[in-house]
mmCIF file of C-alpha atoms in Angstrom:
data_model
loop_
_atom_site.group_PDB
_atom_site.id
_atom_site.type_symbol
_atom_site.label_atom_id
_atom_site.label_comp_id
_atom_site.label_asym_id
_atom_site.label_seq_id
_atom_site.Cartn_x
_atom_site.Cartn_y
_atom_site.Cartn_z
ATOM 1 C CA MET A 1 -69.576 153.375 114.402
ATOM 2 C CA ILE A 2 -69.068 150.437 116.744
ATOM 3 C CA LYS A 3 -68.723 151.781 120.245
ATOM 4 C CA GLY A 4 -65.223 151.393 121.602
ATOM 5 C CA LEU A 5 -63.514 150.690 118.293
ATOM 6 C CA PRO A 6 -60.849 153.210 117.186
ATOM 7 C CA ARG A 7 -61.260 154.994 113.876
ATOM 8 C CA PHE A 8 -58.590 155.728 111.281
ATOM 9 C CA ASN A 9 -58.594 157.278 107.848
ATOM 10 C CA PHE A 10 -58.836 154.105 105.765
ATOM 11 C CA LYS A 11 -61.286 153.801 102.910
ATOM 12 C CA CYS A 12 -63.383 150.849 101.839
ATOM 13 C CA THR A 13 -64.442 150.324 98.235
ATOM 14 C CA LEU A 14 -68.048 149.296 97.651
ATOM 15 C CA ILE A 15 -69.305 148.046 94.317
ATOM 16 C CA GLU A 16 -72.901 146.884 94.048
ATOM 17 C CA TYR A 17 -74.470 144.328 91.738
ATOM 18 C CA HIS A 18 -78.192 143.636 91.496
ATOM 19 C CA SER A 19 -80.512 140.916 90.338
ATOM 20 C CA ILE A 20 -84.188 141.779 90.542
ATOM 21 C CA ALA A 21 -86.577 138.869 90.978
ATOM 22 C CA PHE A 22 -89.980 138.605 89.329
ATOM 23 C CA SER A 23 -92.623 135.927 89.622
ATOM 24 C CA GLY A 24 -92.018 132.967 87.383
ATOM 25 C CA PRO A 25 -88.824 131.156 86.428
ATOM 26 C CA LEU A 26 -86.982 134.095 84.877
ATOM 27 C CA MET A 27 -85.083 136.948 86.487
ATOM 28 C CA THR A 28 -83.918 140.245 85.004
ATOM 29 C CA LEU A 29 -80.344 141.089 85.831
ATOM 30 C CA ALA A 30 -78.954 144.592 86.017
ATOM 31 C CA SER A 31 -75.268 145.380 85.805
ATOM 32 C CA ALA A 32 -73.463 147.656 88.262
ATOM 33 C CA SER A 33 -74.344 150.652 86.088
ATOM 34 C CA GLY A 34 -77.926 149.484 85.761
ATOM 35 C CA SER A 35 -77.762 149.715 81.970
ATOM 36 C CA ALA A 36 -77.490 146.091 80.906
ATOM 37 C CA THR A 37 -80.069 143.353 81.368
ATOM 38 C CA SER A 38 -80.003 139.653 80.594
ATOM 39 C CA GLN A 39 -81.595 136.393 81.556
ATOM 40 C CA PRO A 40 -79.661 133.989 83.799
ATOM 41 C CA SER A 41 -77.860 131.151 82.100
ATOM 42 C CA SER A 42 -78.312 127.538 83.172
ATOM 43 C CA PRO A 43 -77.479 126.900 86.838
ATOM 44 C CA VAL A 44 -73.753 126.557 87.474
ATOM 45 C CA TYR A 45 -74.147 125.120 90.985
ATOM 46 C CA HIS A 46 -76.128 121.978 91.713
ATOM 47 C CA SER A 47 -76.454 122.056 95.488
ATOM 48 C CA GLN A 48 -77.680 119.120 97.566
ATOM 49 C CA PHE A 49 -79.725 121.549 99.653
ATOM 50 C CA LYS A 50 -83.268 122.585 98.793
ATOM 51 C CA PRO A 51 -83.799 125.576 96.481
ATOM 52 C CA GLY A 52 -84.618 128.807 98.258
ATOM 53 C CA LEU A 53 -83.123 127.653 101.561
ATOM 54 C CA PHE A 54 -81.508 131.050 102.145
ATOM 55 C CA SER A 55 -84.065 133.271 100.413
ATOM 56 C CA ASP A 56 -84.169 136.770 101.931
ATOM 57 C CA GLN A 57 -80.957 136.108 103.879
ATOM 58 C CA VAL A 58 -77.717 138.085 103.651
ATOM 59 C CA ILE A 59 -74.498 136.099 104.032
ATOM 60 C CA VAL A 60 -71.096 137.788 104.273
ATOM 61 C CA ILE A 61 -68.162 135.779 102.892
ATOM 62 C CA THR A 62 -64.629 137.010 103.466
ATOM 63 C CA GLY A 63 -62.079 135.928 100.883
ATOM 64 C CA GLY A 64 -65.009 135.469 98.521
ATOM 65 C CA GLY A 65 -63.091 136.192 95.342
ATOM 66 C CA SER A 66 -61.329 132.854 94.934
ATOM 67 C CA GLY A 67 -61.003 129.266 96.087
ATOM 68 C CA ILE A 68 -63.314 127.963 98.809
ATOM 69 C CA GLY A 69 -64.827 131.416 99.333
ATOM 70 C CA ARG A 70 -65.820 131.723 95.672
ATOM 71 C CA CYS A 71 -67.298 128.224 95.658
ATOM 72 C CA THR A 72 -69.247 128.858 98.868
ATOM 73 C CA ALA A 73 -70.571 132.136 97.489
ATOM 74 C CA HIS A 74 -71.899 130.338 94.429
ATOM 75 C CA GLU A 75 -73.629 127.652 96.498
ATOM 76 C CA LEU A 76 -75.282 130.122 98.860
ATOM 77 C CA ALA A 77 -76.346 132.405 96.009
ATOM 78 C CA SER A 78 -77.815 129.416 94.165
ATOM 79 C CA LEU A 79 -79.928 128.768 97.272
ATOM 80 C CA GLY A 80 -81.349 132.273 97.271
ATOM 81 C CA ALA A 81 -78.968 134.155 99.563
ATOM 82 C CA THR A 82 -77.746 137.647 98.865
ATOM 83 C CA VAL A 83 -73.997 137.234 99.243
ATOM 84 C CA ALA A 84 -71.751 140.105 100.315
ATOM 85 C CA LEU A 85 -68.205 139.328 99.216
ATOM 86 C CA VAL A 86 -65.373 140.868 101.240
ATOM 87 C CA GLY A 87 -61.708 140.866 100.259
ATOM 88 C CA ARG A 88 -58.703 142.947 99.301
ATOM 89 C CA SER A 89 -58.670 142.334 95.551
ATOM 90 C CA VAL A 90 -61.481 144.186 93.802
ATOM 91 C CA ASP A 91 -60.677 142.367 90.556
ATOM 92 C CA LYS A 92 -61.179 138.933 92.125
ATOM 93 C CA LEU A 93 -64.346 140.006 93.915
ATOM 94 C CA GLN A 94 -65.740 141.510 90.728
ATOM 95 C CA SER A 95 -64.962 138.373 88.731
ATOM 96 C CA THR A 96 -66.869 136.196 91.197
ATOM 97 C CA ALA A 97 -69.710 138.720 91.359
ATOM 98 C CA ASP A 98 -69.997 138.701 87.566
ATOM 99 C CA GLU A 99 -70.295 134.898 87.629
ATOM 100 C CA ILE A 100 -73.005 134.993 90.277
ATOM 101 C CA VAL A 101 -74.999 137.689 88.500
ATOM 102 C CA LYS A 102 -74.790 135.748 85.238
ATOM 103 C CA ALA A 103 -76.170 132.701 87.067
ATOM 104 C CA GLY A 104 -79.086 134.761 88.406
ATOM 105 C CA GLY A 105 -77.836 135.496 91.921
ATOM 106 C CA ARG A 106 -77.667 138.544 94.148
ATOM 107 C CA VAL A 107 -74.305 139.872 95.253
ATOM 108 C CA SER A 108 -72.455 142.957 96.463
ATOM 109 C CA ILE A 109 -68.704 143.362 96.852
ATOM 110 C CA HIS A 110 -66.802 145.233 99.537
ATOM 111 C CA SER A 111 -63.038 145.711 99.352
ATOM 112 C CA CYS A 112 -61.147 145.993 102.629
ATOM 113 C CA ASP A 113 -58.286 144.469 104.626
ATOM 114 C CA ILE A 114 -59.780 142.201 107.307
ATOM 115 C CA ARG A 115 -56.721 142.813 109.517
ATOM 116 C CA LEU A 116 -57.631 146.491 109.886
ATOM 117 C CA GLU A 117 -60.472 147.075 112.282
ATOM 118 C CA ASP A 118 -61.583 150.389 110.846
ATOM 119 C CA GLN A 119 -61.764 149.089 107.280
ATOM 120 C CA VAL A 120 -63.817 146.110 108.418
ATOM 121 C CA GLU A 121 -66.170 148.340 110.372
ATOM 122 C CA GLU A 122 -66.706 150.566 107.351
ATOM 123 C CA ALA A 123 -67.325 147.604 105.042
ATOM 124 C CA PHE A 124 -69.761 145.884 107.384
ATOM 125 C CA GLU A 125 -71.607 149.141 108.054
ATOM 126 C CA ALA A 126 -72.042 149.453 104.276
ATOM 127 C CA ILE A 127 -73.368 145.903 104.071
ATOM 128 C CA VAL A 128 -75.953 146.511 106.792
ATOM 129 C CA GLN A 129 -76.937 149.845 105.291
ATOM 130 C CA GLN A 130 -77.347 148.285 101.862
ATOM 131 C CA HIS A 131 -79.004 144.983 102.806
ATOM 132 C CA GLY A 132 -80.624 145.659 106.188
ATOM 133 C CA ARG A 133 -78.861 143.065 108.341
ATOM 134 C CA ILE A 134 -76.386 140.175 108.358
ATOM 135 C CA HIS A 135 -77.847 136.699 108.771
ATOM 136 C CA GLY A 136 -74.614 134.775 108.402
ATOM 137 C CA LEU A 137 -70.860 135.275 108.276
ATOM 138 C CA VAL A 138 -68.343 132.925 106.659
ATOM 139 C CA ASN A 139 -64.909 133.830 108.017
ATOM 140 C CA ASN A 140 -63.051 132.280 105.092
ATOM 141 C CA ALA A 141 -60.240 134.761 104.358
ATOM 142 C CA GLY A 142 -56.739 133.752 105.380
ATOM 143 C CA GLY A 143 -53.355 132.744 104.114
ATOM 144 C CA GLN A 144 -49.948 131.416 105.048
ATOM 145 C CA TYR A 145 -46.637 130.352 103.584
ATOM 146 C CA PRO A 146 -44.525 127.235 104.236
ATOM 147 C CA ALA A 147 -41.565 127.667 106.597
ATOM 148 C CA PRO A 148 -40.078 125.866 109.618
ATOM 149 C CA LEU A 149 -40.516 127.675 112.920
ATOM 150 C CA GLU A 150 -36.842 128.637 113.168
ATOM 151 C CA ALA A 151 -37.061 130.470 109.839
ATOM 152 C CA ILE A 152 -40.191 132.512 110.626
ATOM 153 C CA SER A 153 -39.509 136.135 111.497
ATOM 154 C CA ILE A 154 -41.631 138.078 113.949
ATOM 155 C CA LYS A 155 -42.943 140.077 110.999
ATOM 156 C CA GLY A 156 -43.911 136.900 109.151
ATOM 157 C CA TRP A 157 -45.480 135.370 112.255
ATOM 158 C CA ASP A 158 -47.479 138.530 112.887
ATOM 159 C CA ALA A 159 -48.719 138.739 109.286
ATOM 160 C CA VAL A 160 -50.073 135.181 109.280
ATOM 161 C CA VAL A 161 -51.622 135.392 112.744
ATOM 162 C CA ARG A 162 -53.285 138.696 111.872
ATOM 163 C CA ASN A 163 -54.681 137.170 108.707
ATOM 164 C CA ASN A 164 -55.881 133.874 110.154
ATOM 165 C CA LEU A 165 -56.872 134.888 113.692
ATOM 166 C CA TYR A 166 -57.202 138.635 114.175
ATOM 167 C CA GLY A 167 -59.135 139.088 110.927
ATOM 168 C CA GLY A 168 -61.744 136.499 111.826
ATOM 169 C CA PHE A 169 -62.226 137.988 115.279
ATOM 170 C CA ILE A 170 -62.575 141.517 113.881
ATOM 171 C CA CYS A 171 -65.176 140.427 111.302
ATOM 172 C CA ALA A 172 -67.136 138.363 113.814
ATOM 173 C CA LYS A 173 -67.230 141.226 116.289
ATOM 174 C CA ALA A 174 -68.355 143.671 113.597
ATOM 175 C CA SER A 175 -71.166 141.287 112.599
ATOM 176 C CA LEU A 176 -72.216 140.970 116.215
ATOM 177 C CA PHE A 177 -72.310 144.670 117.026
ATOM 178 C CA LEU A 178 -73.810 145.823 113.726
ATOM 179 C CA SER A 179 -76.520 143.162 113.342
ATOM 180 C CA MET A 180 -76.385 139.843 115.166
ATOM 181 C CA LYS A 181 -76.564 141.201 118.696
ATOM 182 C CA GLU A 182 -80.072 142.396 117.872
ATOM 183 C CA HIS A 183 -81.222 139.801 115.329
ATOM 184 C CA GLY A 184 -79.128 136.675 115.963
ATOM 185 C CA GLY A 185 -77.268 134.837 113.235
ATOM 186 C CA ALA A 186 -74.763 132.128 112.360
ATOM 187 C CA ILE A 187 -70.992 132.387 112.039
ATOM 188 C CA VAL A 188 -68.737 129.778 110.436
ATOM 189 C CA ASN A 189 -65.006 130.168 111.002
ATOM 190 C CA MET A 190 -62.255 128.605 108.922
ATOM 191 C CA VAL A 191 -59.567 126.610 110.687
ATOM 192 C CA ALA A 192 -57.397 123.822 109.237
ATOM 193 C CA ASP A 193 -55.931 120.362 109.718
ATOM 194 C CA MET A 194 -53.772 121.594 112.604
ATOM 195 C CA TRP A 195 -54.419 118.698 114.972
ATOM 196 C CA ASN A 196 -51.276 117.528 116.810
ATOM 197 C CA GLY A 197 -49.340 120.494 115.455
ATOM 198 C CA MET A 198 -48.708 121.848 111.974
ATOM 199 C CA PRO A 199 -45.013 121.293 111.158
ATOM 200 C CA GLY A 200 -43.880 123.495 108.291
ATOM 201 C CA MET A 201 -46.597 126.076 108.950
ATOM 202 C CA GLY A 202 -46.417 126.683 112.684
ATOM 203 C CA HIS A 203 -47.616 130.274 112.397
ATOM 204 C CA SER A 204 -50.807 129.175 110.666
ATOM 205 C CA GLY A 205 -51.295 126.240 113.031
ATOM 206 C CA ALA A 206 -51.100 128.539 116.044
ATOM 207 C CA ALA A 207 -53.550 130.995 114.484
ATOM 208 C CA ARG A 208 -56.004 128.284 113.439
ATOM 209 C CA ALA A 209 -55.910 126.675 116.873
ATOM 210 C CA GLY A 210 -56.626 130.098 118.336
ATOM 211 C CA MET A 211 -59.577 130.502 115.965
ATOM 212 C CA LEU A 212 -60.980 127.160 117.120
ATOM 213 C CA ASN A 213 -60.771 128.267 120.746
ATOM 214 C CA PHE A 214 -62.374 131.591 119.810
ATOM 215 C CA THR A 215 -65.171 129.614 118.111
ATOM 216 C CA GLU A 216 -65.804 127.582 121.251
ATOM 217 C CA THR A 217 -65.713 130.662 123.491
ATOM 218 C CA ALA A 218 -67.947 132.805 121.282
ATOM 219 C CA ALA A 219 -70.445 129.940 120.998
ATOM 220 C CA CYS A 220 -70.923 130.147 124.758
ATOM 221 C CA GLU A 221 -70.784 133.911 125.223
ATOM 222 C CA TRP A 222 -72.895 134.886 122.204
ATOM 223 C CA ALA A 223 -75.595 132.231 122.582
ATOM 224 C CA MET A 224 -77.554 134.757 124.641
ATOM 225 C CA TYR A 225 -77.950 136.836 121.472
ATOM 226 C CA GLY A 226 -79.190 133.911 119.385
ATOM 227 C CA VAL A 227 -75.854 133.597 117.603
ATOM 228 C CA ARG A 228 -74.392 130.219 116.700
ATOM 229 C CA VAL A 229 -70.640 129.971 116.101
ATOM 230 C CA ASN A 230 -69.032 126.939 114.489
ATOM 231 C CA ALA A 231 -65.963 126.103 112.433
ATOM 232 C CA VAL A 232 -64.867 123.939 109.528
ATOM 233 C CA ALA A 233 -61.404 122.414 109.266
ATOM 234 C CA PRO A 234 -60.433 121.599 105.668
ATOM 235 C CA GLY A 235 -57.563 119.247 105.053
ATOM 236 C CA TRP A 236 -55.817 119.072 101.689
ATOM 237 C CA ILE A 237 -58.361 120.640 99.360
ATOM 238 C CA ALA A 238 -57.667 120.972 95.629
ATOM 239 C CA SER A 239 -58.146 124.719 95.621
ATOM 240 C CA SER A 240 -56.523 127.667 93.863
ATOM 241 C CA GLY A 241 -54.427 128.208 96.985
ATOM 242 C CA PHE A 242 -52.244 125.246 95.923
ATOM 243 C CA ASP A 243 -50.863 127.312 93.060
ATOM 244 C CA THR A 244 -49.599 130.051 95.401
ATOM 245 C CA TYR A 245 -46.957 127.837 97.034
ATOM 246 C CA ASP A 246 -43.337 127.455 95.961
ATOM 247 C CA GLU A 247 -42.234 124.440 93.924
ATOM 248 C CA ALA A 248 -40.902 122.544 96.943
ATOM 249 C CA MET A 249 -44.285 122.769 98.670
ATOM 250 C CA LYS A 250 -46.128 121.883 95.468
ATOM 251 C CA SER A 251 -43.982 118.765 95.102
ATOM 252 C CA GLN A 252 -44.786 117.753 98.666
ATOM 253 C CA LEU A 253 -48.507 118.316 98.136
ATOM 254 C CA ARG A 254 -48.500 116.052 95.086
ATOM 255 C CA ARG A 255 -47.135 113.255 97.276
ATOM 256 C CA LEU A 256 -49.446 113.866 100.208
ATOM 257 C CA ARG A 257 -52.536 112.571 98.452
ATOM 258 C CA LYS A 258 -51.299 109.008 98.928
ATOM 259 C CA THR A 259 -51.145 109.491 102.703
ATOM 260 C CA VAL A 260 -54.849 110.357 102.942
ATOM 261 C CA PRO A 261 -56.940 107.350 104.040
ATOM 262 C CA LEU A 262 -59.462 108.179 101.299
ATOM 263 C CA GLN A 263 -56.554 108.480 98.815
ATOM 264 C CA ARG A 264 -57.532 111.792 97.222
ATOM 265 C CA PHE A 265 -57.683 115.532 97.738
ATOM 266 C CA GLY A 266 -60.922 117.150 98.788
ATOM 267 C CA THR A 267 -62.930 119.513 96.601
ATOM 268 C CA GLU A 268 -63.898 123.096 97.343
ATOM 269 C CA ALA A 269 -67.553 122.054 97.109
ATOM 270 C CA GLU A 270 -67.119 119.519 99.899
ATOM 271 C CA VAL A 271 -66.052 122.350 102.194
ATOM 272 C CA ALA A 272 -68.818 124.622 100.913
ATOM 273 C CA ALA A 273 -71.413 121.946 101.689
ATOM 274 C CA ALA A 274 -70.278 121.749 105.313
ATOM 275 C CA ILE A 275 -70.380 125.531 105.621
ATOM 276 C CA THR A 276 -73.852 125.624 104.070
ATOM 277 C CA PHE A 277 -75.107 123.021 106.533
ATOM 278 C CA LEU A 278 -73.764 124.984 109.512
ATOM 279 C CA LEU A 279 -75.520 128.126 108.269
ATOM 280 C CA SER A 280 -78.788 126.294 107.669
ATOM 281 C CA PRO A 281 -81.780 125.731 109.981
ATOM 282 C CA ALA A 282 -80.819 122.044 110.138
ATOM 283 C CA SER A 283 -77.942 122.980 112.456
ATOM 284 C CA ALA A 284 -80.051 125.136 114.804
ATOM 285 C CA PHE A 285 -78.888 123.117 117.839
ATOM 286 C CA ILE A 286 -75.238 122.973 116.755
ATOM 287 C CA THR A 287 -72.813 125.553 118.119
ATOM 288 C CA GLY A 288 -69.231 125.531 119.308
ATOM 289 C CA THR A 289 -68.261 122.580 117.159
ATOM 290 C CA CYS A 290 -65.913 121.956 114.236
ATOM 291 C CA ILE A 291 -66.527 119.818 111.166
ATOM 292 C CA ARG A 292 -63.409 118.243 109.674
ATOM 293 C CA ILE A 293 -63.263 117.879 105.885
ATOM 294 C CA ASP A 294 -59.961 116.034 105.545
ATOM 295 C CA GLY A 295 -60.427 112.489 104.250
ATOM 296 C CA GLY A 296 -59.430 111.078 107.638
ATOM 297 C CA VAL A 297 -55.854 112.407 107.697
ATOM 298 C CA PRO A 298 -55.769 112.977 111.499
ATOM 299 C CA ASN A 299 -56.871 109.347 111.952
ATOM 300 C CA ALA A 300 -54.003 107.900 109.910
ATOM 301 C CA ARG A 301 -51.476 105.866 111.891
ATOM 302 C CA HIS A 302 -47.958 104.619 111.201
ATOM 303 C CA THR A 303 -49.169 101.178 112.281
ATOM 304 C CA TRP A 304 -51.717 101.116 109.457
ATOM 305 C CA PRO A 305 -50.211 102.118 106.094
ATOM 306 C CA ALA A 306 -52.480 103.929 103.661
ATOM 307 C CA GLN A 307 -53.988 101.538 101.123
ATOM 308 C CA SER A 308 -55.712 101.961 97.790
ATOM 309 C CA THR A 309 -59.412 102.623 98.188
ATOM 310 C CA ASN A 310 -62.413 101.458 96.203
ATOM 311 C CA THR A 311 -62.624 104.312 93.712
ATOM 312 C CA GLN A 312 -66.079 103.141 92.614
ATOM 313 C CA ALA A 313 -67.575 103.481 96.095
ATOM 314 C CA GLN A 314 -70.219 106.167 95.823
ATOM 315 C CA ALA A 315 -69.849 107.096 99.492
ATOM 316 C CA THR A 316 -66.304 108.390 98.985
ATOM 317 C CA GLN A 317 -66.274 109.643 95.396
ATOM 318 C CA ALA A 318 -65.297 113.289 95.016
ATOM 319 C CA PHE A 319 -68.322 115.572 95.253
ATOM 320 C CA ASN A 320 -68.207 118.459 92.798
ATOM 321 C CA PRO A 321 -71.531 120.118 91.878
ATOM 322 C CA PHE A 322 -69.839 123.354 90.760
ATOM 323 C CA ASP A 323 -69.652 123.665 86.972
ATOM 324 C CA LEU A 324 -67.100 126.502 87.151
ATOM 325 C CA ALA A 325 -64.679 124.648 89.415
ATOM 326 C CA THR A 326 -61.137 124.217 88.131
ATOM 327 C CA LEU A 327 -58.266 122.130 89.441
ATOM 328 C CA PRO A 328 -55.081 123.887 90.540
ATOM 329 C CA LYS A 329 -52.568 124.022 87.701
ATOM 330 C CA MET A 330 -49.982 122.260 89.884
ATOM 331 C CA LEU A 331 -52.108 119.096 89.754
ATOM 332 C CA ASP A 332 -52.009 118.879 85.958
ATOM 333 C CA GLY A 333 -50.982 115.355 85.047
ATOM 334 C CA VAL A 334 -51.205 114.039 88.615
ATOM 335 C CA GLU A 335 -53.064 110.749 88.783
#
């Protein structure tokens, strides 16, 4: 129990998956029941980072069952990390876990609502008990819906802020008290392209801006424990989240690509790569900062209309090393 945190009668679901490593190139994989074994298939993630970078490390990823969280889990697992996936949907978590196990990775899944302190505490206690400690936390879970400020109810505002701000704080604090305060670690928080306001999603913009300020504050306060805290700010990323919006928002998103200076949407893997870097030893002197992954959208100006880019330029071609990545259905047929 984390001292000072209230306790309630919520339950967290824990499902464990194993992969047992042996010397040599092959690994034997055991299913959740321990009855089935198989050899890993060909790698499904072709990371730019060196193999084994996160060997013997445990990384918690909230919202790890889909979208950017799923992609990040695959990259980290491919680099040797044991990934602990946290989310509300057991089915989504299990699907991602099955993929990772098939690829030869190590993973456990923990179902809880990140907005509820007691559920988070129980889940993170289970992670530490199972794996020993937490080396890194990716605060990826979140969500919002499009609406002008005048149409957002207090209930709606509260739901989005709890998801995108409270949840990240609760998970970060649990990681600190249960592991990082003693051992150190790295936290990467998810914000968004909320610079200069976020018209149409003001509740999310307010929450994400709050998460950025939390990142900067925690980076200062928790440095004494050897904890680094950073953030990533994705722009318009072609992720499964696109398909959750209503048709009006989908139509707007299809048009927005042409307003991006780099004239395309980002990929989930481009966000995952930034997260991986911030968790890695290469960023040991980086804390309290935010990496934008947005194609330059905040730099666009009315005085400089967006122009077609050189699609053959290697420096700006879409980066997608994830064999299991799929485009949102709403982008079918969009050129």
